[in-house]
PDB file of C-alpha atoms in Angstrom:
ATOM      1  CA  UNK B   1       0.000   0.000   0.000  1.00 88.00           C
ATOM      2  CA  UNK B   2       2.750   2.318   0.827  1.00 87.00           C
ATOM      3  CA  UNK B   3       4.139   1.632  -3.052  1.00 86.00           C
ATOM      4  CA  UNK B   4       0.825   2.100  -4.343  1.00 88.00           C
ATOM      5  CA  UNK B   5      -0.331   5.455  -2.515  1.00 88.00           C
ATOM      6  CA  UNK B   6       2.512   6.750  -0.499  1.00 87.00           C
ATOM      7  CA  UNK B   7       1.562   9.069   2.594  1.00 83.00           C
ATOM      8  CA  UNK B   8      -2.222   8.529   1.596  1.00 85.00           C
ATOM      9  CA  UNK B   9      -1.698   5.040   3.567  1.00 89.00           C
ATOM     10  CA  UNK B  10      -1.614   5.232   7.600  1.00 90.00           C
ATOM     11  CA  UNK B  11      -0.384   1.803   9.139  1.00 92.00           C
ATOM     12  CA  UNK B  12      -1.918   1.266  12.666  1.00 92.00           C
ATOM     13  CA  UNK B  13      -0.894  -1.463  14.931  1.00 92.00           C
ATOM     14  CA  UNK B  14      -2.960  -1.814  17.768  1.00 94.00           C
ATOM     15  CA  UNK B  15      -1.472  -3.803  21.294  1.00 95.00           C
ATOM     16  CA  UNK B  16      -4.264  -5.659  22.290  1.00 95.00           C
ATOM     17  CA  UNK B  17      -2.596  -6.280  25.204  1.00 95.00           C
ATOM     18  CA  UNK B  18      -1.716 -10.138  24.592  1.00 96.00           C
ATOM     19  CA  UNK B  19       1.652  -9.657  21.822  1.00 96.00           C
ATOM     20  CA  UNK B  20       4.985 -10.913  22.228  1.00 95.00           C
ATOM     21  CA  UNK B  21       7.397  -9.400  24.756  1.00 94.00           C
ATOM     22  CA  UNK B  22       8.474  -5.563  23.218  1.00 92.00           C
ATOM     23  CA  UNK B  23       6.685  -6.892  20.144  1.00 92.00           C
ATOM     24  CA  UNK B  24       5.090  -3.347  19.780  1.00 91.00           C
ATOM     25  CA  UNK B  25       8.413  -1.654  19.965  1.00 91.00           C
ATOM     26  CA  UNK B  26      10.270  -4.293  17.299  1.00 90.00           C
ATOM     27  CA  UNK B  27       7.400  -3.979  14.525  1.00 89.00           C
ATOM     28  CA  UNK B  28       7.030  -0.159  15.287  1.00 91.00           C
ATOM     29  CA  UNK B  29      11.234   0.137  14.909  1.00 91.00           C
ATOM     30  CA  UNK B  30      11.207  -2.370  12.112  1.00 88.00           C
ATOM     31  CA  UNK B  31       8.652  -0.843  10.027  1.00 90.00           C
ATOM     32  CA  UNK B  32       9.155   2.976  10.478  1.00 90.00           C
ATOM     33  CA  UNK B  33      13.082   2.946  10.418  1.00 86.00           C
ATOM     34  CA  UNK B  34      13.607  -0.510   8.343  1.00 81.00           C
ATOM     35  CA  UNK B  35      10.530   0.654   5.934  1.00 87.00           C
ATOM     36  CA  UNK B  36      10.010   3.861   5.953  1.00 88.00           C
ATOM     37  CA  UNK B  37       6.420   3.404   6.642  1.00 90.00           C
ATOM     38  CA  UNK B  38       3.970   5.918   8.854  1.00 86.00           C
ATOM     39  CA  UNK B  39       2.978   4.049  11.671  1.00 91.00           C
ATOM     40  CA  UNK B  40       0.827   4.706  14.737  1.00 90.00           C
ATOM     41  CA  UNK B  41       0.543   2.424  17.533  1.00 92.00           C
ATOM     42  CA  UNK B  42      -2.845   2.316  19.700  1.00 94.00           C
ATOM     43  CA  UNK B  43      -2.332   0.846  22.955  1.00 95.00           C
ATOM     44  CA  UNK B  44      -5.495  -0.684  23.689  1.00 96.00           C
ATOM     45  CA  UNK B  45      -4.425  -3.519  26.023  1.00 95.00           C
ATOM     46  CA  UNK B  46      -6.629  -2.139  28.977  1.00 96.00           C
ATOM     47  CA  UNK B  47      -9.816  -2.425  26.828  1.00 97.00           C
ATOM     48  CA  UNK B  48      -9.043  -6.169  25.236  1.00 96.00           C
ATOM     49  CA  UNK B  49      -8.100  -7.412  28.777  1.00 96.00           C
ATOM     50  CA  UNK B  50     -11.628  -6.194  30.074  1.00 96.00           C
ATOM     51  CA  UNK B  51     -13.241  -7.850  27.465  1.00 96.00           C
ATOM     52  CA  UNK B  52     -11.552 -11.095  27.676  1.00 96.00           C
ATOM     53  CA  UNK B  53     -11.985 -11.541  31.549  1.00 94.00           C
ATOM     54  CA  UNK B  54     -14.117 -14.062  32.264  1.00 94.00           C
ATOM     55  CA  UNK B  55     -14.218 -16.532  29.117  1.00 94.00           C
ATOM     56  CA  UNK B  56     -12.710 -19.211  30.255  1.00 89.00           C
ATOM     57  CA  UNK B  57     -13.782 -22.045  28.057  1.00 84.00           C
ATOM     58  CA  UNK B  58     -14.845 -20.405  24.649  1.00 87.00           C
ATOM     59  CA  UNK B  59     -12.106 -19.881  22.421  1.00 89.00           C
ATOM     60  CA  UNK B  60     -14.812 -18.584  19.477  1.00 89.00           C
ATOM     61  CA  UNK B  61     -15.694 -16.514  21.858  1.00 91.00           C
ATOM     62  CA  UNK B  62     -12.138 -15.460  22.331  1.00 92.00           C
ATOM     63  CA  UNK B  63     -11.896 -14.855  18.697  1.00 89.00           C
ATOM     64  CA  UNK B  64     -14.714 -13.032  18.242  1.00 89.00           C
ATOM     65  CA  UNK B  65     -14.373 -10.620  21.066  1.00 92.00           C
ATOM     66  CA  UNK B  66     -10.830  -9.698  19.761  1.00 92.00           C
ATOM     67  CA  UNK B  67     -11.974  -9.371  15.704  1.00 87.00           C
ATOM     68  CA  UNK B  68     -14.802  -6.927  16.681  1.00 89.00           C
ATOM     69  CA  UNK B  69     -12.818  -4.913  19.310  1.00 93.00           C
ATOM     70  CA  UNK B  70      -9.667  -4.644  16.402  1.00 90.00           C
ATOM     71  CA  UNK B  71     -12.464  -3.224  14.127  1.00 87.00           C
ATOM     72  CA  UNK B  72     -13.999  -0.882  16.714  1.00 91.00           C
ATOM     73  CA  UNK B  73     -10.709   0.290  17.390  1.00 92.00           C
ATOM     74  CA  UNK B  74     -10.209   1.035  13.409  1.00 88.00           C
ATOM     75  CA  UNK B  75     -13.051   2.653  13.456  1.00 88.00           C
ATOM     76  CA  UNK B  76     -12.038   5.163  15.511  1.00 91.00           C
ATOM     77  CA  UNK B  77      -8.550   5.813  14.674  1.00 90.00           C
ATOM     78  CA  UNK B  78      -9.753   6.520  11.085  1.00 88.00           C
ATOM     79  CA  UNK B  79     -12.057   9.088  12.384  1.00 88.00           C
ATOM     80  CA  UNK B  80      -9.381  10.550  14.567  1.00 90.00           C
ATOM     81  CA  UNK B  81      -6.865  10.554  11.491  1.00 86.00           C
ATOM     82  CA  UNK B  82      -9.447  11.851   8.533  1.00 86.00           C
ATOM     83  CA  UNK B  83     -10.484  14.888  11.747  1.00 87.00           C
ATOM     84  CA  UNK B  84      -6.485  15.821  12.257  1.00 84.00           C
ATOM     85  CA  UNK B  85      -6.229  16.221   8.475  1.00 78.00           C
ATOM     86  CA  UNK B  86      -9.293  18.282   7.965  1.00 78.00           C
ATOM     87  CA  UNK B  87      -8.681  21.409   6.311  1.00 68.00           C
ATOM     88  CA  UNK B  88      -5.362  20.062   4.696  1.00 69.00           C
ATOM     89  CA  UNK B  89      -4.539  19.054   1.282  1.00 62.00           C
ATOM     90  CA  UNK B  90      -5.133  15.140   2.966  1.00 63.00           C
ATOM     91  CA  UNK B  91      -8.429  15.886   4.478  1.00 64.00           C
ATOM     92  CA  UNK B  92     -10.878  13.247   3.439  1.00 73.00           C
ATOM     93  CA  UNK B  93     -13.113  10.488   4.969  1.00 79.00           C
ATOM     94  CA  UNK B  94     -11.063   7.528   5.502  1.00 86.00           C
ATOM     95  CA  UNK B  95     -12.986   4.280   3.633  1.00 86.00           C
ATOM     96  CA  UNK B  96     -10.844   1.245   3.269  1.00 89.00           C
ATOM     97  CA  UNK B  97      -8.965  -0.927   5.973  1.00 88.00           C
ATOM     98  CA  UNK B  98      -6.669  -2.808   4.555  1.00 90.00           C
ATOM     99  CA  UNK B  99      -6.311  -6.702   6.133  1.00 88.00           C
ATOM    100  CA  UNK B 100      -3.513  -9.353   5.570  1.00 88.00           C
ATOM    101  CA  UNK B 101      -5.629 -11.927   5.373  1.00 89.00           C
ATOM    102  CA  UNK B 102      -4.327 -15.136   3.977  1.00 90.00           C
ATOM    103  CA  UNK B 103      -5.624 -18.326   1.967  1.00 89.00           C
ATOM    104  CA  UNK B 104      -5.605 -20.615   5.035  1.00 83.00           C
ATOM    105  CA  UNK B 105      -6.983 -17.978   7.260  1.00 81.00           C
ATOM    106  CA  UNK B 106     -10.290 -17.778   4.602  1.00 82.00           C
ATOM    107  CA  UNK B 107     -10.629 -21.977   4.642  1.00 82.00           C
ATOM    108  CA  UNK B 108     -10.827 -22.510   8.679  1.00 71.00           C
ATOM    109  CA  UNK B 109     -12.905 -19.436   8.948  1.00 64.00           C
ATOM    110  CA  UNK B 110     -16.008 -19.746   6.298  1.00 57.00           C
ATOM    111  CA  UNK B 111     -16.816 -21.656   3.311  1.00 47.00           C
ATOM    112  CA  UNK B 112     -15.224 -19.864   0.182  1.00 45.00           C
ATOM    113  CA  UNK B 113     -15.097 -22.091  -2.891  1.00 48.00           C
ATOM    114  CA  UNK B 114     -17.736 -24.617  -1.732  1.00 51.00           C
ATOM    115  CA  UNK B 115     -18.928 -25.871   1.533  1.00 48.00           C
ATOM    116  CA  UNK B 116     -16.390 -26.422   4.301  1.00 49.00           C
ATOM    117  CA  UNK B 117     -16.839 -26.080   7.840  1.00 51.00           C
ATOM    118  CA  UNK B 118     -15.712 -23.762  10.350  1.00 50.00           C
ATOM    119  CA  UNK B 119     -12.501 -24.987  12.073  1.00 51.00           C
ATOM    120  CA  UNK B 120     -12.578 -21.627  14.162  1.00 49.00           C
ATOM    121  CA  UNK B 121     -12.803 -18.255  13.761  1.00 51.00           C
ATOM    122  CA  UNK B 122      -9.764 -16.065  12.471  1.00 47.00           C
ATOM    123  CA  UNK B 123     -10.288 -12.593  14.041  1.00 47.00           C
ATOM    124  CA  UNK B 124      -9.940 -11.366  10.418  1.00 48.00           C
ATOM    125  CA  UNK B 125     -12.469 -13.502   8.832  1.00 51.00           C
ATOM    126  CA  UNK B 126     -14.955 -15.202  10.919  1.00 49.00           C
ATOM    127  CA  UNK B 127     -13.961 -13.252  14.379  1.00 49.00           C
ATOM    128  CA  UNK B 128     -15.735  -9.531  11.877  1.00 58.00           C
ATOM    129  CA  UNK B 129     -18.570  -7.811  12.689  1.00 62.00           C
ATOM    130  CA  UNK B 130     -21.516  -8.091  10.689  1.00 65.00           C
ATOM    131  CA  UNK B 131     -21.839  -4.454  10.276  1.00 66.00           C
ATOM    132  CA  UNK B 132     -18.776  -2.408   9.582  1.00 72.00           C
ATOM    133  CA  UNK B 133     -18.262   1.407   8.721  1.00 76.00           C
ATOM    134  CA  UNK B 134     -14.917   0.390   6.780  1.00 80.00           C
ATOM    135  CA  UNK B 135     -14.652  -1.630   3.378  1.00 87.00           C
ATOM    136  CA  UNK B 136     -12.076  -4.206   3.090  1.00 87.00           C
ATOM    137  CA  UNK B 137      -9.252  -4.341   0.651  1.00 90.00           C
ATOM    138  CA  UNK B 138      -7.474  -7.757   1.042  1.00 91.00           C
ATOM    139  CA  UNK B 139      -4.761  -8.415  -1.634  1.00 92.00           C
ATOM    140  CA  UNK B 140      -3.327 -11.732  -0.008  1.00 93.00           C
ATOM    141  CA  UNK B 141      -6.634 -13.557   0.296  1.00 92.00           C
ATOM    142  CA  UNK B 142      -6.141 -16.117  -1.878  1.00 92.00           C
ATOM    143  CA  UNK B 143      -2.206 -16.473  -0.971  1.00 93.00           C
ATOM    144  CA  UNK B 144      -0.705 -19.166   1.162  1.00 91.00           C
ATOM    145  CA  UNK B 145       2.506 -18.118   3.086  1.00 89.00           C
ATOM    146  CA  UNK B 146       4.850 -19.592   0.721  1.00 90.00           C
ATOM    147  CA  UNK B 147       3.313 -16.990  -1.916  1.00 94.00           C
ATOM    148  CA  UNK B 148       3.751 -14.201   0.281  1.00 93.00           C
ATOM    149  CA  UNK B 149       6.854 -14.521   1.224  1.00 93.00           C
ATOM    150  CA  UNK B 150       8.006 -14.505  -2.286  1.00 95.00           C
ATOM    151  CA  UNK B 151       5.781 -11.542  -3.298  1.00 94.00           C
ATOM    152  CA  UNK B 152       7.879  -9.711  -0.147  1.00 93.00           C
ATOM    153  CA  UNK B 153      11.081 -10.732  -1.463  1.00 95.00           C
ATOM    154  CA  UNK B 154      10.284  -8.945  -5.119  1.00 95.00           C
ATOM    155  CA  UNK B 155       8.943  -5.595  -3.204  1.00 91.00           C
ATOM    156  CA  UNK B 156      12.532  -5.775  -1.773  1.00 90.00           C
ATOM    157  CA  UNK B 157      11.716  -6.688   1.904  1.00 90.00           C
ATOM    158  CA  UNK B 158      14.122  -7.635   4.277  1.00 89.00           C
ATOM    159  CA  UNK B 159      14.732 -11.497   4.753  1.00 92.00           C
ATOM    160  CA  UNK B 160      14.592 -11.081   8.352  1.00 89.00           C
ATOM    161  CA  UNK B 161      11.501  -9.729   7.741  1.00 89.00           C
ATOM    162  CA  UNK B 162       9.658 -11.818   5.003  1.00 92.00           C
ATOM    163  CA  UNK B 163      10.820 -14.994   7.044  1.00 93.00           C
ATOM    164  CA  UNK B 164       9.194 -14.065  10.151  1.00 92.00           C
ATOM    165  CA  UNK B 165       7.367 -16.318  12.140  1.00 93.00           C
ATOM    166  CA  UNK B 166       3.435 -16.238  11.578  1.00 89.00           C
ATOM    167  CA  UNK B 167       1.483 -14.441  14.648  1.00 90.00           C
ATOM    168  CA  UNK B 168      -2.079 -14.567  15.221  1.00 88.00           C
ATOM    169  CA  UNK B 169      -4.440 -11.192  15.455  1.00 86.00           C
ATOM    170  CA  UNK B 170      -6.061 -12.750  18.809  1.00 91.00           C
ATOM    171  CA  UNK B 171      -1.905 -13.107  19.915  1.00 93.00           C
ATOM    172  CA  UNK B 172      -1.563 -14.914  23.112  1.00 96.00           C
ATOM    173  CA  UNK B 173      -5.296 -14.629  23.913  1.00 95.00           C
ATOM    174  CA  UNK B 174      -5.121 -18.282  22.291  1.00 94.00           C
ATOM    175  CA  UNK B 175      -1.655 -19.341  23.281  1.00 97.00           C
ATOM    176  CA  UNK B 176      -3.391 -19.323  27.013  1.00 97.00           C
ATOM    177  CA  UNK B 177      -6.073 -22.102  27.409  1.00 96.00           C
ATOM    178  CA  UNK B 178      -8.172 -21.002  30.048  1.00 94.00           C
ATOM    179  CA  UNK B 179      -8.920 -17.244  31.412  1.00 95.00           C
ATOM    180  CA  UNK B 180      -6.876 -14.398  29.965  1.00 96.00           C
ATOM    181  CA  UNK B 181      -5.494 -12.447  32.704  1.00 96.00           C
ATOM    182  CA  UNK B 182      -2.496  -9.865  32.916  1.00 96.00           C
ATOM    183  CA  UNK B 183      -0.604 -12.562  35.283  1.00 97.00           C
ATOM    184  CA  UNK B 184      -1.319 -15.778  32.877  1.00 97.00           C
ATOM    185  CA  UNK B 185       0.193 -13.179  29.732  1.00 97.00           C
ATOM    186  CA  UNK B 186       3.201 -12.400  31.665  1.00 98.00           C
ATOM    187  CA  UNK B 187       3.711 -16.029  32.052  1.00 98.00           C
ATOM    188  CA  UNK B 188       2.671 -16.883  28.746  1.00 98.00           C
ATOM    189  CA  UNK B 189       4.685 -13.817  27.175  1.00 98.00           C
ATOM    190  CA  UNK B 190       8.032 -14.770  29.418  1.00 98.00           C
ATOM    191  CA  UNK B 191       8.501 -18.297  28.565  1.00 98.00           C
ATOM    192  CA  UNK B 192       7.632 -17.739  24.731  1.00 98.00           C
ATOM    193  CA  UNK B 193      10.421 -14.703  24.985  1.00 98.00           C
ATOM    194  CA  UNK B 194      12.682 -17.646  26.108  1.00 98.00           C
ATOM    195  CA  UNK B 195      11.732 -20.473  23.683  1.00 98.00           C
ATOM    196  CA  UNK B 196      12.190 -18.189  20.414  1.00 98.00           C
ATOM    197  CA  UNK B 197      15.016 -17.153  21.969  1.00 98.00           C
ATOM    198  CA  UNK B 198      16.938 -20.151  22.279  1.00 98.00           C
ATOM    199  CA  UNK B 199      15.435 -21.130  18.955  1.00 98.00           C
ATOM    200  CA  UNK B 200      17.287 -18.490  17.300  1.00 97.00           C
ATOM    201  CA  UNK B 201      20.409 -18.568  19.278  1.00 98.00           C
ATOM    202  CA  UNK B 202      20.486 -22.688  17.716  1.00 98.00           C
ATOM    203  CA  UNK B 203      20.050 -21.899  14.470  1.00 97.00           C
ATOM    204  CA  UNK B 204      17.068 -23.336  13.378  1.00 98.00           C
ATOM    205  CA  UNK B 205      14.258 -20.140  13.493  1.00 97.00           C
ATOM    206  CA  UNK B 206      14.307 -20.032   9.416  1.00 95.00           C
ATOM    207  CA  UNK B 207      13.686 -23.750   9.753  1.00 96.00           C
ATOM    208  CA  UNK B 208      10.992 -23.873  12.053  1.00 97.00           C
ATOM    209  CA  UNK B 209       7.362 -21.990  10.158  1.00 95.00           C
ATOM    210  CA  UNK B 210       6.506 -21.182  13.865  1.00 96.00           C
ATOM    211  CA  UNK B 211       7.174 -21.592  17.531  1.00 98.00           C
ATOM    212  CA  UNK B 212       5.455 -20.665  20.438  1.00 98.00           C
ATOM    213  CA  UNK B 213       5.044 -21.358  23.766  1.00 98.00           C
ATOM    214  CA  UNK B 214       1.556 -22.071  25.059  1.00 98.00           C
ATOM    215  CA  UNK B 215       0.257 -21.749  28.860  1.00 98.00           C
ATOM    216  CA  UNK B 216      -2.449 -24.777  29.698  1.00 97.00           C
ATOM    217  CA  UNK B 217      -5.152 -25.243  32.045  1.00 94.00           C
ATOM    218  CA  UNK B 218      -3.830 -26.677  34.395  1.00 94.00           C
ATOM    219  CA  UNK B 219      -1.663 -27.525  37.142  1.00 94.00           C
ATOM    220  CA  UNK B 220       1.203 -30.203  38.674  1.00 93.00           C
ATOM    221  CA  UNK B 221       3.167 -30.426  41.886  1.00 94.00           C
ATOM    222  CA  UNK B 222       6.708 -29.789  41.338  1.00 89.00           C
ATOM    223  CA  UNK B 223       9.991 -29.268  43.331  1.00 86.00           C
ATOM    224  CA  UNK B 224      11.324 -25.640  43.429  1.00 81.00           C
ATOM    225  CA  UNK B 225      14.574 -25.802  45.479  1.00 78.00           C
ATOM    226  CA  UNK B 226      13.613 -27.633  49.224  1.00 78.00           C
ATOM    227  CA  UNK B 227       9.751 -26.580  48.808  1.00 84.00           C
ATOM    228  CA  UNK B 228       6.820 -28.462  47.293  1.00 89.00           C
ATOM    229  CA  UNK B 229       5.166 -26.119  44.778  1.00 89.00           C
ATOM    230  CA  UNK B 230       2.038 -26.636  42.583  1.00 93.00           C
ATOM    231  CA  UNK B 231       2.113 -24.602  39.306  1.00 94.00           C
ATOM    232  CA  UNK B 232       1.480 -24.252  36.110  1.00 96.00           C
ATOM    233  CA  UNK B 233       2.040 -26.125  33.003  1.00 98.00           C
ATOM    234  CA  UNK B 234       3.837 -24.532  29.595  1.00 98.00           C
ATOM    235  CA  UNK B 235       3.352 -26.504  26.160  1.00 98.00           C
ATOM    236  CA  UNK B 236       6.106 -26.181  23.784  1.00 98.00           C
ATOM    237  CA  UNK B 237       5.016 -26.269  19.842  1.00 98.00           C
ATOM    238  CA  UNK B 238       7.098 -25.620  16.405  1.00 98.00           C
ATOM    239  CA  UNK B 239       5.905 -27.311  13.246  1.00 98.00           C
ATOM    240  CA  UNK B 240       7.116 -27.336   9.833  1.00 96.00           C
ATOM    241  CA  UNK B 241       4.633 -26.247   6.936  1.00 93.00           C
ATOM    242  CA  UNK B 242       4.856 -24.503   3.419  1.00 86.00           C
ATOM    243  CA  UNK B 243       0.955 -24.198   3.007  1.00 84.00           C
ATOM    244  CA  UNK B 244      -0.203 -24.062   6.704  1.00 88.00           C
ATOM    245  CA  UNK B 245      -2.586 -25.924   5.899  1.00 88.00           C
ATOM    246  CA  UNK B 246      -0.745 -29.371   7.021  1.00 92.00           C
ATOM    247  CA  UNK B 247       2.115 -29.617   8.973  1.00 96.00           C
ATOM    248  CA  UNK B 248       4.047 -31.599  11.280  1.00 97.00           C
ATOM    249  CA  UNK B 249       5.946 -30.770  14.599  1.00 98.00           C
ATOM    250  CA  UNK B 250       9.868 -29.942  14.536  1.00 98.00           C
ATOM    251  CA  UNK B 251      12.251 -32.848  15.201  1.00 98.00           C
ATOM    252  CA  UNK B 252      14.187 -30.698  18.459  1.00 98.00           C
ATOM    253  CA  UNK B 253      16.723 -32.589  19.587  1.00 97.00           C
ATOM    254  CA  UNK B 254      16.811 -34.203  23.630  1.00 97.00           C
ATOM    255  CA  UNK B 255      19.726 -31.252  24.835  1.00 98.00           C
ATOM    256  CA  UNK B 256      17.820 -28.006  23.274  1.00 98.00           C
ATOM    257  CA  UNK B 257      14.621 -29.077  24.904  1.00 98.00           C
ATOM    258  CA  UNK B 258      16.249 -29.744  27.958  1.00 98.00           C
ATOM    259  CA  UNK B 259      18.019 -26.456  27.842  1.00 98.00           C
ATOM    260  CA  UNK B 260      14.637 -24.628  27.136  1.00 98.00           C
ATOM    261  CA  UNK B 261      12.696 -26.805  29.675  1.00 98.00           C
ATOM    262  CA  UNK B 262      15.433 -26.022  32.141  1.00 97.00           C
ATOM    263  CA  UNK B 263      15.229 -21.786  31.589  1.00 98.00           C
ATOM    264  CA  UNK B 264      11.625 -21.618  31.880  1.00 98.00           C
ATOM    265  CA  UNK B 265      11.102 -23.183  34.934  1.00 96.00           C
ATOM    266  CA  UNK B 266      13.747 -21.461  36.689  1.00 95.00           C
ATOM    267  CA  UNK B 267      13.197 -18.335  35.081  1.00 97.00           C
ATOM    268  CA  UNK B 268       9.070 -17.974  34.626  1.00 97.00           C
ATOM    269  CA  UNK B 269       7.808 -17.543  38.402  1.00 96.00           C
ATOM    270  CA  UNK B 270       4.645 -19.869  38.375  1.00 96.00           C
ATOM    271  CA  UNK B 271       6.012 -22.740  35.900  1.00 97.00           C
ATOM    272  CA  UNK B 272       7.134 -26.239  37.227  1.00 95.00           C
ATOM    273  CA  UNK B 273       6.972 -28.136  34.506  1.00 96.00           C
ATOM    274  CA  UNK B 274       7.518 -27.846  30.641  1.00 98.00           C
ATOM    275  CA  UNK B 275       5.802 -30.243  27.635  1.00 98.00           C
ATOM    276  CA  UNK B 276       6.554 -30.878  24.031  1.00 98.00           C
ATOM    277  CA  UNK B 277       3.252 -30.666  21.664  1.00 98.00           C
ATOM    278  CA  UNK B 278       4.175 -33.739  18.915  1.00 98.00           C
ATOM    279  CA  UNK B 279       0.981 -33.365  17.217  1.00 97.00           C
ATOM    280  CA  UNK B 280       0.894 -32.476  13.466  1.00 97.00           C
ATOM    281  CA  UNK B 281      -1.771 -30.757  11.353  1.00 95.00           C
ATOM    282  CA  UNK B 282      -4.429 -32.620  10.935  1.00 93.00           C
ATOM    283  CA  UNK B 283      -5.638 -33.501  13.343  1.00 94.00           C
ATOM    284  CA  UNK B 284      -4.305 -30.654  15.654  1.00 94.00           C
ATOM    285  CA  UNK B 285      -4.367 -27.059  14.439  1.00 92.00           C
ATOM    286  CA  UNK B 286      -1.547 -24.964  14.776  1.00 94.00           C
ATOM    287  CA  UNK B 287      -2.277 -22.656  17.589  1.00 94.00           C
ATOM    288  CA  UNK B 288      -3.542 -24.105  20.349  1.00 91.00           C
ATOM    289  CA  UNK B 289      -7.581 -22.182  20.509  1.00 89.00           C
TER     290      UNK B 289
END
């Protein structure tokens, strides 16, 4: 968009309160100095959080709370933008919101070329309101990641960049089975911090299609020094894909998970013990909700 209509285009990322540890700082450095592109960041997280509390075993909910709070949140900013440039050679209603919505994303969500059912709501798809002030424009729709990636490489983006790990719009919201609270994030944010960490520090993060540490439901007595402690559980998944639509999980070998397994419990306060997800795609999904 920034190719096709310059300064007309205004990026906005919006923390929802459940990304990545300083993953709004990273995408606003890597896309306003790496990129060049205008960029404002909402923080929202206060309003997502309040939303979420309380769903505890509804993941579509989840999903659906998220999609229509992004939009609402749109909404708004485009007002606020299209008012601050009123009067100006820019002034003009704002009209189009522009997704990055992908081929797989389309096929879980709703039936597009035939029937299929609903494998669960991407915040993007499904997770919309019915009734929306903005029109969409999405130009990856019918793209699988492979595609994309290739289409970033010819518009001259950064490898780093193009070979970035896949993150969902609903973030960790889904990476945490159970209640989303600010204290179940902080774990969940922590010990994913550690796992891509180590990931890239071995070598194998262009290897891997995506990572991610997931917090569960539940909880196991543990050992924690001299003391008896009973906390909670972190599940471990990387898989290998080209189409996202299949995949299978990441042969680690026994010393990196140990290594991994080892820093999160004694670095995550709450965590005593550490899984391995080996289930491919079908029949698990990617992401855990």
């Amino acid at each position: 968009m920034k190719e096709a209509i310059g300064d007309r285009f205004h990026a906005v990322m919006v923390d929802n309160g459940v990304l990545r540890l300083n993953e709004a700082k990273v995408v606003k450095d890597t896309l306003t100095k790496g990129l060049g592109i205008n960029l404002t960041v909402i923080d929202a997280s206060e309003r997502f959080l309040g939303l979420l509390k309380g769903i505890k075993d509804d993941p579509e909910k989840k999903r659906k709370v998220i999609g229509n709070t992004f939009i609402e949140v749109f909404d708004e900013t485009a007002k606020k933008i299209a008012a601050a440039a009123e009067g100006s050679s820019r002034a003009g209603k704002i009209e189009w919101l522009l997704q990055g919505t992908l081929y797989p994303d389309v096929i879980e969500s709703i039936s597009f070329k035939g029937p299929a059912v609903t494998i669960k709501s991407h915040h993007n798809v499904g997770g919309l309101p019915e009734r929306m002030d903005l029109k969409l424009i999405e130009p990856l729709r019918e793209l699988f990641k492979d595609e994309v990636r290739d289409l970033g490489r010819n518009l001259g983006i950064p490898e780093e960049l193009v070979m970035r790990h896949p993150f969902p719009g609903p973030g960790l919201a889904i990476r945490i089975l159970g209640e989303v609270t600010p204290e179940q994030v902080r774990i969940a944010r922590e010990a994913d911090d550690i796992f891509i960490t180590e990931i890239r520090a071995a070598g194998l993060y262009n290897q891997i299609s995506q990572a991610f540490a997931a917090l569960l439901p539940v909880k196991a007595v543990g050992v924690m020094g001299d003391k008896r402690v009973h906390d909670q559980v972190i599940a471990l998944r990387a898989v290998e894909t080209t189409d996202f639509m299949t995949a299978d999980w990441f042969p680690f070998d026994g010393q990196f998970l140990k290594r991994v397994s080892r820093r999160i419990v004694n670095e995550v306060q709450g965590v005593c013990r550490v899984v391995y997800d080996i289930t491919s795609k079908p029949p698990g999904t990617i992401e855990m909700e």
